[in-house]
Each structure stands twice: as structure tokens, then as C-alpha cells.
Amino acid sequence: MQKGIIAIVGTTGVGKSDLGVQLAKTLQGEIINGDSMQVYKGLDIITNKIPLNEQETIPHHLMDFLEPHQEYRVTDFTKDALQIIDDIHNRQRIPIIVGGTNYYIQSLLWKNSLIEGDSLNIYEKESNIENDEILNAEPKIVYERLQKVDPVMASKWHWNDTRRVRRSLQVYLETGKPHSEWIKEQNLPEEKASSLRFPRTCIFWLYSDLEVLDHRLDARINKMIEGGLFEEINYLRNNVRTGEVKTPFGDGGFTRGIWQVIGYKEFDQYLAAVEESNDASYINELKQHGIESMKAATHRYARTQVRWIRNKLLYKCQQDSLVNILNENSSDIRMYLLDATSLETWNQEVRDKAIAIAKEFLENGTGPDPSSVNSRAKELLRPKKNMDDFEILDKWTKYQCDICTMFNDNIPRIINGESGWNQHLKSKKHKSNLKLKKQFDENYDGQFPPWFKKKKDAGSKTNV
Ligand SMILES: [Zn+2]
């Protein structure tokens, strides 16, 4: 078996941990946690850790080992995970990365692929509501904004091409990096070698219809509260109070480390009131408000995850797959969507399909067409907006035809894009120039014969 890897991605609460254990049991695998919150010790409820009794003796690496005041950067994660994967491979077992956190997964599967900005803020925050407002402003205002942050991209679009202008601005707002930079960095045509770290990468996207998932997430939050959520939050609050955490992140700094976990800041006011107030109805009001905030934040987070998978991960997989085929590289990557909307059909739709696909791909490098696995896959595994990037990339690749340049008074004849270039090679003009050039090479030592120059001058005169 090649040194392959399985990655399970998908929204929070969709069942990634369960699938991980099921795959590991059948395929001799070991789990590597890819969730930046589950690296923390304890705090099992608030970080949604798989209970010990459900781990079924499968090793779970990189889980449950950090204190609240510690930070674990993506570079730490990548270094540790790569070492563990090496060990797992040496034991002839299959590493299965189960995870949650976009930039962890991405930096593990690809070299040099960290999306800056993602690491600053993994959860969709209020700022995205601001983003929506910016993006939905008048077309001219949106365009002016793009001109400021990404003049290169702005110069490519007309101000009223609202779809493209918005998309470019959105990329900047979401990643903190101009769209043009992304395109340049990620799609350099000369970058022929695959940046995949492993020869065979099999990604399972565990998907549930979001409205169905929302109900599951709400139920999970109610269960978390019954199971002791507030005790864990109080433990974290005490960490801050006793100075064990020297509020490294400033006032209300809930944006780093464990402090950004959904559920902590949402109940901050409530738990403060429990300590300071005697007004039972006020306290209860804050508690209900906290529950609603936590539910809303979880729903938003699920949508952020789906957007990342569809707009970034899927795109990267498909692009890498293409690059590998075109260059006959040996490494391969596949992404399969499994439908976890109905828990009743989990075994047939999720477990059994995942086992069969992973086995075939990791052993033989083959497998079914991802869009044929279920009806949702057909719809969701299509690159959507990001196809624009392919088009842009194509337009940005410039070709110069030396032959036609010669016949054009040495004014460079530039053709944009590969498809344009292929068309050019077939064009009458190019073919006739090529034929002439051949004749001149054979009979006139590569120079233009005097009669040709005259004819050409005469020709251009008559044109004027
Ligand atoms: Zn030409």
C-alpha cells in the first residue's frame, strides 16, 4: 500500500469523529485530530470531543494535551502531525485526519498552502455581517473599495460587472489578501510540480443539508448544557481570574487559542451575572440570550465550513488533480462527498461507501467518479465561483508568437491564454507566415528577401 492519507472534513456536528473510528477499525487506521479546539486538555463538552468509550481503542493523536493558556500554531500542528503520520506509515497503518480546522487540514495536505488570514480568526464573526454590508453596497462604491485594496483586480473588471467585482472584494475581505495575489501565488502556470505532500490523498466531505443539521446542532447544544457546559466555562473563567492566563489577548480578546471556542464568550455576561447579581429573571434572560447566541454562532460556523470546502478545498483538489494528470505526476487526490443528512441511512450512505472507496483508492489508486456517488455530490462537487480563477489564469498567461512578430515589423504579436494560443497556431495568418518563414530560411538564409519588403510596403501603402 502506498503512503496514503485519509482526511475527513465537514461541518461541526456532522459525524466526522464517528466515521473516523469506523474507517480506522476496518482499514487499520489511526486518528489524528485536526481540530484546533480539541487539542486542549479536558473541556470535552465545549470542544465536542468524541467520548473515550466511543474511541474504541483506536489511537487518537494530537488530542487533549494543551493547557488553556497555551497556543498551538498551525506550524506546530503541521510539524507534529507530519511526524506522527510518518510513524503511522512505518507501522503499515493508515493515518486518518479528522478535522474541523481549515488551515490545519490545508497545511497538512499541501506544502506552502497556508491561507493567511484564516489563522487569525477561525470562526465567522460579526465582521462578516459587516462584509455583507460592504459587498451589497452600490456597485460603484463596491468597485471603489476594490480599487483601494486590490487595484490589479479592479483594473481587470468593469465597475458594473458586479458579480466579479464583488467576488474579488469578498476574497480580500475574507482572507485579508488581495484576490490578485491569490491567483498569482496559487496558479502560477510554471508551477508544474504538485504541492501535495502524500502520494494518495482521499478526502471525504461529510455533508448534511444545512437546515437538517441546524436542528441537530441545536439539540447538541441543549445536551451540552445538561452535560456540564457551564462547569467547563467556569473552569476557563477561573483560569483568567487566578491569573494563570495573563489575559494575553487583551480586553474581550476571544479571538485566540481556546478562548475563541464557541460557547465561551456567548455566556460571559450570563456567568458574570450569576456571580454578581441576585436578579433571577435578569440572570435567566442572559442565559437564554447566551443559548441563542451560541446556536446562531454554531450555525454560522457550519456555513463557513461549507463555504471553505466548496470554494477553497474542492477547488484546490480539482486543480491539483488536473495539474497531476497533465504532468503525469504520480501523486493523486480525490474528494468524495458522503451524504449524512439522514442518520438512518448512515451505514449504507456513509460508512460502507467510505470504506469501499478508501480501500480501492489507497490500494489501487482507482475509484468511482466522485460525482456518481450520490445525488448531492453531482450538485455540490462542481467548482462554482472559482471557475472564474481558471479563466483569469488562462487570460493572464501571455504567449508571444515569434514568427508573426517577425512579419509584424517586430511589433510583438501577443496572444492571451492557452486556448487563444492554440487557435492562433491554427489560424490562416500564422500558417501562411510560417510557410513564408520556412521558405526564407531555406532560400534566403532566414532574411526577408528584398522583393518581400517592397511588396509589404506597397501593401501597407494601399491599406492607408
Ligand atoms: Zn503566429
Short mmCIF file of C-alpha atoms and ligand atoms in Angstrom, two decimals:
data_model
loop_
_atom_site.label_atom_id
_atom_site.label_comp_id
_atom_site.label_asym_id
_atom_site.label_seq_id
_atom_site.Cartn_x
_atom_site.Cartn_y
_atom_site.Cartn_z
CA MET A 1 0.00 0.00 0.00
CA GLN A 2 1.27 3.47 -0.90
CA LYS A 3 1.80 6.08 1.74
CA GLY A 4 -1.70 7.41 1.54
CA ILE A 5 -3.79 9.51 3.85
CA ILE A 6 -7.49 9.90 4.51
CA ALA A 7 -8.95 13.23 5.56
CA ILE A 8 -12.47 13.67 6.85
CA VAL A 9 -13.85 17.19 6.57
CA GLY A 10 -17.29 18.68 7.01
CA THR A 11 -19.25 20.89 9.33
CA THR A 12 -19.29 20.70 13.06
CA GLY A 13 -21.69 18.08 14.40
CA VAL A 14 -21.99 16.12 11.18
CA GLY A 15 -20.34 12.94 12.50
CA LYS A 16 -16.71 13.19 11.38
CA SER A 17 -15.35 11.55 14.55
CA ASP A 18 -17.71 8.57 14.20
CA LEU A 19 -16.74 8.00 10.60
CA GLY A 20 -13.07 8.28 11.57
CA VAL A 21 -13.41 5.46 14.09
CA GLN A 22 -15.38 3.30 11.66
CA LEU A 23 -12.75 3.71 8.96
CA ALA A 24 -9.89 3.14 11.37
CA LYS A 25 -11.40 -0.10 12.63
CA THR A 26 -11.78 -1.58 9.16
CA LEU A 27 -8.66 -0.20 7.50
CA GLN A 28 -6.10 -0.50 10.29
CA GLY A 29 -6.03 3.23 10.75
CA GLU A 30 -5.17 5.74 13.43
CA ILE A 31 -6.83 9.08 14.01
CA ILE A 32 -5.10 12.44 14.01
CA ASN A 33 -7.17 15.25 15.41
CA GLY A 34 -7.38 18.20 13.03
CA ASP A 35 -9.49 20.47 15.21
CA SER A 36 -7.71 23.38 16.83
CA MET A 37 -10.02 23.33 19.87
CA GLN A 38 -9.76 19.62 20.63
CA VAL A 39 -6.02 19.91 21.21
CA TYR A 40 -6.89 21.34 24.66
CA LYS A 41 -6.95 19.13 27.74
CA GLY A 42 -10.31 18.35 29.27
CA LEU A 43 -13.06 20.70 28.07
CA ASP A 44 -14.59 17.69 26.35
CA ILE A 45 -18.06 19.14 26.15
CA ILE A 46 -17.37 22.60 24.82
CA THR A 47 -14.92 21.29 22.20
CA ASN A 48 -17.20 18.39 21.17
CA LYS A 49 -14.62 15.69 21.73
CA ILE A 50 -15.51 12.11 20.94
CA PRO A 51 -16.05 10.35 24.31
CA LEU A 52 -13.39 7.84 25.30
CA ASN A 53 -15.79 4.91 25.18
CA GLU A 54 -16.60 5.75 21.55
CA GLN A 55 -12.94 5.84 20.53
CA GLU A 56 -12.98 2.02 20.59
CA THR A 57 -9.27 1.58 21.34
CA ILE A 58 -8.34 3.44 18.16
CA PRO A 59 -5.38 5.74 18.86
CA HIS A 60 -6.34 9.42 18.71
CA HIS A 61 -3.30 11.61 18.22
CA LEU A 62 -2.89 15.34 18.91
CA MET A 63 -5.96 15.48 21.09
CA ASP A 64 -6.27 16.53 24.69
CA PHE A 65 -2.77 17.74 25.51
CA LEU A 66 -2.65 21.55 25.87
CA GLU A 67 -3.38 23.82 28.84
CA PRO A 68 -5.75 26.72 28.28
CA HIS A 69 -3.00 29.34 28.33
CA GLN A 70 -1.02 27.56 25.62
CA GLU A 71 -1.30 28.41 21.99
CA TYR A 72 -0.79 25.92 19.22
CA ARG A 73 0.07 27.44 15.90
CA VAL A 74 -0.57 25.85 12.59
CA THR A 75 3.16 25.40 12.11
CA ASP A 76 3.31 23.44 15.40
CA PHE A 77 0.42 21.33 14.24
CA THR A 78 1.92 20.59 10.84
CA LYS A 79 5.28 19.64 12.29
CA ASP A 80 3.79 17.34 14.94
CA ALA A 81 1.25 15.79 12.61
CA LEU A 82 3.82 15.02 9.92
CA GLN A 83 5.96 13.20 12.44
CA ILE A 84 3.02 11.16 13.69
CA ILE A 85 1.96 10.32 10.14
CA ASP A 86 5.46 9.09 9.45
CA ASP A 87 5.25 6.78 12.46
CA ILE A 88 1.83 5.52 11.42
CA HIS A 89 3.08 4.76 7.92
CA ASN A 90 6.08 2.94 9.34
CA ARG A 91 3.71 0.73 11.28
CA GLN A 92 1.95 -0.05 7.98
CA ARG A 93 -1.18 1.66 9.13
CA ILE A 94 -3.29 4.41 7.60
CA PRO A 95 -3.38 7.93 9.02
CA ILE A 96 -6.86 9.40 9.17
CA ILE A 97 -7.04 13.11 9.81
CA VAL A 98 -10.36 14.15 11.27
CA GLY A 99 -10.95 17.72 11.41
CA GLY A 100 -12.53 20.77 11.82
CA THR A 101 -9.99 23.45 11.30
CA ASN A 102 -9.49 24.59 7.72
CA TYR A 103 -5.97 25.80 7.87
CA TYR A 104 -4.76 22.75 9.80
CA ILE A 105 -6.04 20.43 7.09
CA GLN A 106 -4.81 22.54 4.25
CA SER A 107 -1.29 23.00 5.56
CA LEU A 108 -1.02 19.30 6.29
CA LEU A 109 -2.09 18.06 2.87
CA TRP A 110 -0.25 20.68 0.81
CA LYS A 111 3.11 22.30 1.11
CA ASN A 112 3.11 26.10 1.22
CA SER A 113 -0.62 26.36 1.15
CA LEU A 114 -1.48 28.23 4.28
CA ILE A 115 -4.20 30.70 3.72
CA GLU A 116 -3.17 33.79 5.58
CA GLY A 117 -5.92 35.45 7.47
CA ASP A 118 -7.64 32.17 8.20
CA SER A 119 -5.32 31.64 11.09
CA LEU A 120 -6.32 34.91 12.68
CA ASN A 121 -9.91 34.08 13.09
CA ILE A 122 -11.33 30.66 12.51
CA TYR A 123 -14.92 31.39 13.30
CA GLU A 124 -17.12 33.64 11.32
CA LYS A 125 -17.62 36.63 13.48
CA GLU A 126 -19.74 39.72 13.40
CA SER A 127 -17.22 41.15 10.96
CA ASN A 128 -18.77 39.04 8.25
CA ILE A 129 -22.04 40.80 8.69
CA GLU A 130 -20.09 43.98 8.03
CA ASN A 131 -18.60 42.32 4.98
CA ASP A 132 -22.05 41.55 3.65
CA GLU A 133 -22.99 45.19 4.03
CA ILE A 134 -19.90 46.31 2.16
CA LEU A 135 -20.46 43.79 -0.61
CA ASN A 136 -24.10 44.74 -1.06
CA ALA A 137 -23.44 48.46 -1.37
CA GLU A 138 -23.92 50.36 -4.63
CA PRO A 139 -21.85 48.83 -7.47
CA LYS A 140 -19.73 51.98 -7.80
CA ILE A 141 -18.95 52.03 -4.09
CA VAL A 142 -18.03 48.35 -4.12
CA TYR A 143 -15.79 49.00 -7.09
CA GLU A 144 -14.05 51.98 -5.45
CA ARG A 145 -13.40 49.83 -2.45
CA LEU A 146 -11.84 47.15 -4.63
CA GLN A 147 -9.68 49.76 -6.34
CA LYS A 148 -8.26 50.68 -2.97
CA VAL A 149 -7.46 47.17 -1.74
CA ASP A 150 -6.73 45.40 -4.99
CA PRO A 151 -6.03 47.78 -7.87
CA VAL A 152 -4.72 44.95 -10.05
CA MET A 153 -8.00 43.09 -9.90
CA ALA A 154 -10.03 46.29 -10.19
CA SER A 155 -8.26 47.08 -13.44
CA LYS A 156 -9.44 43.76 -14.85
CA TRP A 157 -13.13 44.38 -14.26
CA HIS A 158 -15.55 46.99 -15.43
CA TRP A 159 -17.16 48.73 -12.46
CA ASN A 160 -20.60 47.43 -13.30
CA ASP A 161 -19.52 43.82 -13.67
CA THR A 162 -20.91 43.49 -10.18
CA ARG A 163 -20.59 39.74 -9.82
CA ARG A 164 -16.87 39.72 -10.49
CA VAL A 165 -16.15 42.94 -8.65
CA ARG A 166 -17.95 41.64 -5.57
CA ARG A 167 -16.24 38.31 -5.70
CA SER A 168 -12.79 39.90 -5.83
CA LEU A 169 -13.59 42.20 -2.95
CA GLN A 170 -15.05 39.29 -0.99
CA VAL A 171 -11.83 37.32 -1.37
CA TYR A 172 -9.93 40.25 0.08
CA LEU A 173 -12.37 40.76 2.95
CA GLU A 174 -12.42 37.10 3.88
CA THR A 175 -8.73 36.32 3.60
CA GLY A 176 -7.05 39.66 4.15
CA LYS A 177 -5.13 39.16 0.94
CA PRO A 178 -5.94 40.63 -2.48
CA HIS A 179 -7.59 38.29 -4.94
CA SER A 180 -4.90 39.07 -7.50
CA GLU A 181 -2.23 37.87 -5.06
CA TRP A 182 -4.08 34.60 -4.59
CA ILE A 183 -4.31 34.00 -8.28
CA LYS A 184 -0.68 34.81 -8.83
CA GLU A 185 0.54 32.64 -5.99
CA GLN A 186 -1.67 29.64 -6.39
CA ASN A 187 -1.96 29.34 -10.10
CA LEU A 188 1.43 30.13 -11.50
CA PRO A 189 1.41 28.13 -14.70
CA GLU A 190 5.08 27.28 -14.37
CA GLU A 191 4.33 25.56 -11.11
CA LYS A 192 4.05 22.14 -12.64
CA ALA A 193 5.02 20.03 -9.71
CA SER A 194 2.27 19.03 -7.36
CA SER A 195 2.45 20.54 -3.92
CA LEU A 196 0.67 17.55 -2.40
CA ARG A 197 2.56 16.02 0.47
CA PHE A 198 1.26 12.48 0.10
CA PRO A 199 1.12 10.23 -2.97
CA ARG A 200 -2.54 9.41 -2.40
CA THR A 201 -4.91 11.73 -0.60
CA CYS A 202 -8.50 10.67 -0.13
CA ILE A 203 -10.78 13.37 1.25
CA PHE A 204 -14.27 12.62 2.49
CA TRP A 205 -16.59 15.56 2.75
CA LEU A 206 -19.29 14.57 5.16
CA TYR A 207 -22.26 16.66 4.19
CA SER A 208 -25.65 17.26 5.68
CA ASP A 209 -28.37 19.50 4.41
CA LEU A 210 -27.84 22.62 6.50
CA GLU A 211 -31.40 23.05 7.71
CA VAL A 212 -31.45 19.47 8.93
CA LEU A 213 -28.06 19.99 10.51
CA ASP A 214 -29.20 23.15 12.33
CA HIS A 215 -31.73 21.10 14.28
CA ARG A 216 -29.07 18.57 15.16
CA LEU A 217 -26.73 21.33 16.28
CA ASP A 218 -29.41 22.95 18.47
CA ALA A 219 -30.15 19.61 20.09
CA ARG A 220 -26.46 19.10 20.69
CA ILE A 221 -26.17 22.46 22.43
CA ASN A 222 -29.09 21.62 24.74
CA LYS A 223 -27.34 18.36 25.55
CA MET A 224 -24.05 20.15 26.17
CA ILE A 225 -25.73 22.42 28.72
CA GLU A 226 -27.25 19.43 30.51
CA GLY A 227 -23.90 17.63 30.37
CA GLY A 228 -21.93 20.33 32.17
CA LEU A 229 -21.07 23.04 29.66
CA PHE A 230 -21.19 25.79 32.29
CA GLU A 231 -18.77 23.95 34.55
CA GLU A 232 -16.23 23.93 31.76
CA ILE A 233 -16.78 27.59 31.01
CA ASN A 234 -16.40 28.43 34.69
CA TYR A 235 -13.16 26.49 34.75
CA LEU A 236 -11.94 28.67 31.87
CA ARG A 237 -13.17 31.82 33.59
CA ASN A 238 -11.27 30.86 36.73
CA ASN A 239 -8.15 30.41 34.67
CA VAL A 240 -8.41 34.04 33.70
CA ARG A 241 -9.27 35.18 37.20
CA THR A 242 -6.45 33.42 39.00
CA GLY A 243 -4.01 34.95 36.60
CA GLU A 244 -2.96 31.61 35.17
CA VAL A 245 -3.87 33.22 31.93
CA LYS A 246 -2.41 36.68 31.88
CA THR A 247 -5.18 37.83 29.57
CA PRO A 248 -2.70 37.55 26.73
CA PHE A 249 -5.26 38.76 24.32
CA GLY A 250 -6.45 41.94 25.93
CA ASP A 251 -9.95 43.03 26.82
CA GLY A 252 -12.59 40.78 25.38
CA GLY A 253 -9.89 39.06 23.37
CA PHE A 254 -11.76 35.93 22.47
CA THR A 255 -10.05 35.51 19.19
CA ARG A 256 -7.13 33.25 20.00
CA GLY A 257 -6.42 29.84 21.44
CA ILE A 258 -9.15 28.09 23.39
CA TRP A 259 -10.84 31.43 24.12
CA GLN A 260 -12.40 31.53 20.69
CA VAL A 261 -14.29 28.28 21.24
CA ILE A 262 -17.97 28.72 20.50
CA GLY A 263 -19.84 28.89 23.79
CA TYR A 264 -17.28 30.73 25.89
CA LYS A 265 -17.84 34.36 25.09
CA GLU A 266 -21.54 33.74 24.44
CA PHE A 267 -22.09 33.00 28.15
CA ASP A 268 -19.65 35.55 29.55
CA GLN A 269 -22.34 38.01 30.60
CA TYR A 270 -24.59 35.31 31.97
CA LEU A 271 -21.94 33.76 34.18
CA ALA A 272 -20.79 37.17 35.37
CA ALA A 273 -24.37 37.96 36.36
CA VAL A 274 -24.65 34.65 38.23
CA GLU A 275 -21.75 35.82 40.39
CA GLU A 276 -22.73 39.43 40.80
CA SER A 277 -26.48 39.71 40.65
CA ASN A 278 -29.47 38.46 42.63
CA ASP A 279 -31.99 39.27 39.96
CA ALA A 280 -33.17 35.82 38.91
CA SER A 281 -35.18 36.95 35.92
CA TYR A 282 -32.31 39.10 34.64
CA ILE A 283 -29.95 36.15 35.01
CA ASN A 284 -32.32 33.88 33.19
CA GLU A 285 -32.73 36.38 30.40
CA LEU A 286 -28.96 36.49 29.91
CA LYS A 287 -28.82 32.72 29.92
CA GLN A 288 -31.47 32.42 27.21
CA HIS A 289 -29.70 35.11 25.24
CA GLY A 290 -26.44 33.15 25.55
CA ILE A 291 -28.08 29.96 24.32
CA GLU A 292 -29.49 31.74 21.28
CA SER A 293 -26.12 33.36 20.54
CA MET A 294 -24.33 30.04 20.80
CA LYS A 295 -26.81 28.39 18.46
CA ALA A 296 -26.53 31.20 15.94
CA ALA A 297 -22.73 31.17 16.11
CA THR A 298 -22.69 27.41 15.55
CA HIS A 299 -24.98 27.70 12.54
CA ARG A 300 -22.75 30.41 11.11
CA TYR A 301 -19.66 28.35 11.71
CA ALA A 302 -21.18 25.39 9.85
CA ARG A 303 -21.82 27.65 6.88
CA THR A 304 -18.28 29.00 6.98
CA GLN A 305 -17.00 25.45 6.87
CA VAL A 306 -19.15 24.53 3.89
CA ARG A 307 -18.02 27.66 2.07
CA TRP A 308 -14.39 26.83 2.72
CA ILE A 309 -14.83 23.29 1.45
CA ARG A 310 -16.70 24.33 -1.67
CA ASN A 311 -14.75 27.44 -2.55
CA LYS A 312 -11.25 26.54 -1.46
CA LEU A 313 -10.67 22.89 -0.66
CA LEU A 314 -12.67 21.49 -3.56
CA TYR A 315 -11.11 23.94 -5.94
CA LYS A 316 -7.63 23.06 -4.75
CA CYS A 317 -8.33 19.33 -5.11
CA GLN A 318 -9.67 19.65 -8.61
CA GLN A 319 -6.91 21.94 -9.68
CA ASP A 320 -4.23 19.68 -8.22
CA SER A 321 -5.80 16.67 -9.79
CA LEU A 322 -5.64 18.42 -13.17
CA VAL A 323 -2.04 19.50 -12.72
CA ASN A 324 -1.09 15.94 -11.82
CA ILE A 325 -2.82 14.42 -14.81
CA LEU A 326 -1.37 16.99 -17.21
CA ASN A 327 2.14 16.47 -15.94
CA GLU A 328 1.84 12.75 -15.36
CA ASN A 329 2.81 13.21 -11.74
CA SER A 330 2.35 10.14 -9.62
CA SER A 331 0.51 11.76 -6.74
CA ASP A 332 -3.25 11.85 -6.77
CA ILE A 333 -6.03 13.42 -4.74
CA ARG A 334 -9.74 12.71 -4.67
CA MET A 335 -12.57 14.31 -2.82
CA TYR A 336 -15.75 12.37 -2.22
CA LEU A 337 -18.94 13.78 -0.79
CA LEU A 338 -20.89 11.45 1.50
CA ASP A 339 -24.47 12.26 2.38
CA ALA A 340 -25.02 12.32 6.14
CA THR A 341 -28.31 14.20 6.04
CA SER A 342 -30.27 11.20 7.23
CA LEU A 343 -28.77 9.35 10.17
CA GLU A 344 -30.99 6.37 9.37
CA THR A 345 -29.06 5.62 6.20
CA TRP A 346 -25.67 6.33 7.76
CA ASN A 347 -24.34 2.79 7.42
CA GLN A 348 -25.13 2.42 3.73
CA GLU A 349 -24.56 6.01 2.63
CA VAL A 350 -21.61 6.96 4.79
CA ARG A 351 -19.82 4.10 6.49
CA ASP A 352 -19.92 1.43 3.79
CA LYS A 353 -19.30 3.80 0.89
CA ALA A 354 -16.35 5.42 2.67
CA ILE A 355 -14.76 2.07 3.46
CA ALA A 356 -15.12 0.77 -0.10
CA ILE A 357 -13.84 3.99 -1.69
CA ALA A 358 -10.90 4.43 0.67
CA LYS A 359 -9.80 0.84 0.21
CA GLU A 360 -9.89 0.95 -3.55
CA PHE A 361 -8.20 4.32 -3.81
CA LEU A 362 -5.43 3.71 -1.31
CA GLU A 363 -4.65 0.23 -2.62
CA ASN A 364 -5.03 0.72 -6.36
CA GLY A 365 -5.27 4.45 -6.95
CA THR A 366 -8.65 3.95 -8.58
CA GLY A 367 -12.21 4.63 -7.52
CA PRO A 368 -15.63 5.72 -8.66
CA ASP A 369 -16.24 9.10 -10.26
CA PRO A 370 -16.89 11.36 -7.23
CA SER A 371 -19.99 12.86 -8.83
CA SER A 372 -21.56 9.42 -9.18
CA VAL A 373 -21.52 8.51 -5.50
CA ASN A 374 -24.83 10.17 -4.63
CA SER A 375 -27.17 12.82 -5.97
CA ARG A 376 -25.84 15.61 -3.78
CA ALA A 377 -22.29 15.01 -4.96
CA LYS A 378 -23.28 15.78 -8.51
CA GLU A 379 -24.62 19.15 -7.46
CA LEU A 380 -22.06 20.16 -4.85
CA LEU A 381 -18.77 18.88 -6.25
CA ARG A 382 -18.86 21.31 -9.12
CA PRO A 383 -16.48 24.19 -8.77
CA LYS A 384 -18.69 27.21 -8.68
CA LYS A 385 -17.39 30.71 -8.42
CA ASN A 386 -13.81 29.67 -8.57
CA MET A 387 -14.03 28.64 -12.17
CA ASP A 388 -13.51 32.33 -12.72
CA ASP A 389 -9.99 31.86 -11.45
CA PHE A 390 -9.28 29.32 -14.14
CA GLU A 391 -10.47 31.80 -16.75
CA ILE A 392 -8.43 34.60 -15.26
CA LEU A 393 -5.37 32.42 -15.06
CA ASP A 394 -5.81 31.48 -18.67
CA LYS A 395 -6.14 35.11 -19.75
CA TRP A 396 -3.10 36.10 -17.76
CA THR A 397 -0.84 33.63 -19.46
CA LYS A 398 0.62 35.51 -22.38
CA TYR A 399 2.19 33.96 -25.41
CA GLN A 400 4.34 35.71 -27.96
CA CYS A 401 4.45 34.34 -31.48
CA ASP A 402 7.98 34.97 -32.72
CA ILE A 403 7.09 34.12 -36.31
CA CYS A 404 4.21 36.53 -36.54
CA THR A 405 6.21 39.13 -34.64
CA MET A 406 8.81 39.00 -37.44
CA PHE A 407 6.13 39.57 -40.04
CA ASN A 408 4.64 42.39 -37.98
CA ASP A 409 7.64 44.77 -38.22
CA ASN A 410 8.90 43.19 -34.99
CA ILE A 411 5.99 44.57 -33.05
CA PRO A 412 5.37 41.75 -30.59
CA ARG A 413 2.40 39.63 -31.53
CA ILE A 414 0.93 38.71 -28.12
CA ILE A 415 -1.78 36.14 -27.61
CA ASN A 416 -3.66 35.81 -24.32
CA GLY A 417 -4.39 32.41 -22.87
CA GLU A 418 -3.69 28.87 -23.89
CA SER A 419 -6.89 28.42 -25.83
CA GLY A 420 -6.18 31.63 -27.72
CA TRP A 421 -2.68 30.43 -28.43
CA ASN A 422 -3.92 27.11 -29.80
CA GLN A 423 -6.35 28.98 -32.02
CA HIS A 424 -3.60 31.22 -33.22
CA LEU A 425 -1.43 28.27 -34.23
CA LYS A 426 -4.26 27.04 -36.45
CA SER A 427 -5.06 30.43 -37.96
CA LYS A 428 -4.54 31.18 -41.67
CA LYS A 429 -2.35 34.16 -40.93
CA HIS A 430 0.02 32.21 -38.72
CA LYS A 431 0.16 29.26 -41.10
CA SER A 432 0.99 31.45 -44.09
CA ASN A 433 3.64 33.32 -42.08
CA LEU A 434 5.10 30.01 -41.02
CA LYS A 435 5.23 28.83 -44.61
CA LEU A 436 6.96 32.00 -45.75
CA LYS A 437 9.43 31.83 -42.89
CA LYS A 438 10.34 28.31 -43.93
CA GLN A 439 10.96 29.41 -47.49
CA PHE A 440 13.09 32.33 -46.37
CA ASP A 441 15.08 30.08 -44.08
CA GLU A 442 15.79 27.69 -46.92
CA ASN A 443 16.42 30.17 -49.73
CA TYR A 444 17.41 33.49 -48.19
CA ASP A 445 19.32 32.47 -45.05
CA GLY A 446 16.49 33.48 -42.76
CA GLN A 447 16.38 37.09 -44.08
CA PHE A 448 13.46 38.77 -45.73
CA PRO A 449 14.15 38.88 -49.45
CA PRO A 450 14.16 42.39 -50.96
CA TRP A 451 11.08 41.73 -53.06
CA PHE A 452 9.10 40.76 -49.98
CA LYS A 453 9.87 44.02 -48.23
CA LYS A 454 8.80 46.02 -51.27
CA LYS A 455 5.63 44.07 -51.62
CA LYS A 456 4.89 44.53 -48.00
CA ASP A 457 5.50 48.30 -48.10
CA ALA A 458 3.35 48.57 -51.19
CA GLY A 459 0.71 46.55 -49.43
CA SER A 460 0.69 48.73 -46.40
CA LYS A 461 0.51 51.84 -48.57
CA THR A 462 -2.54 50.64 -50.34
CA ASN A 463 -4.06 49.94 -46.99
CA VAL A 464 -3.54 53.53 -45.95
ZN ZN B 1 1.92 33.28 -35.26
#
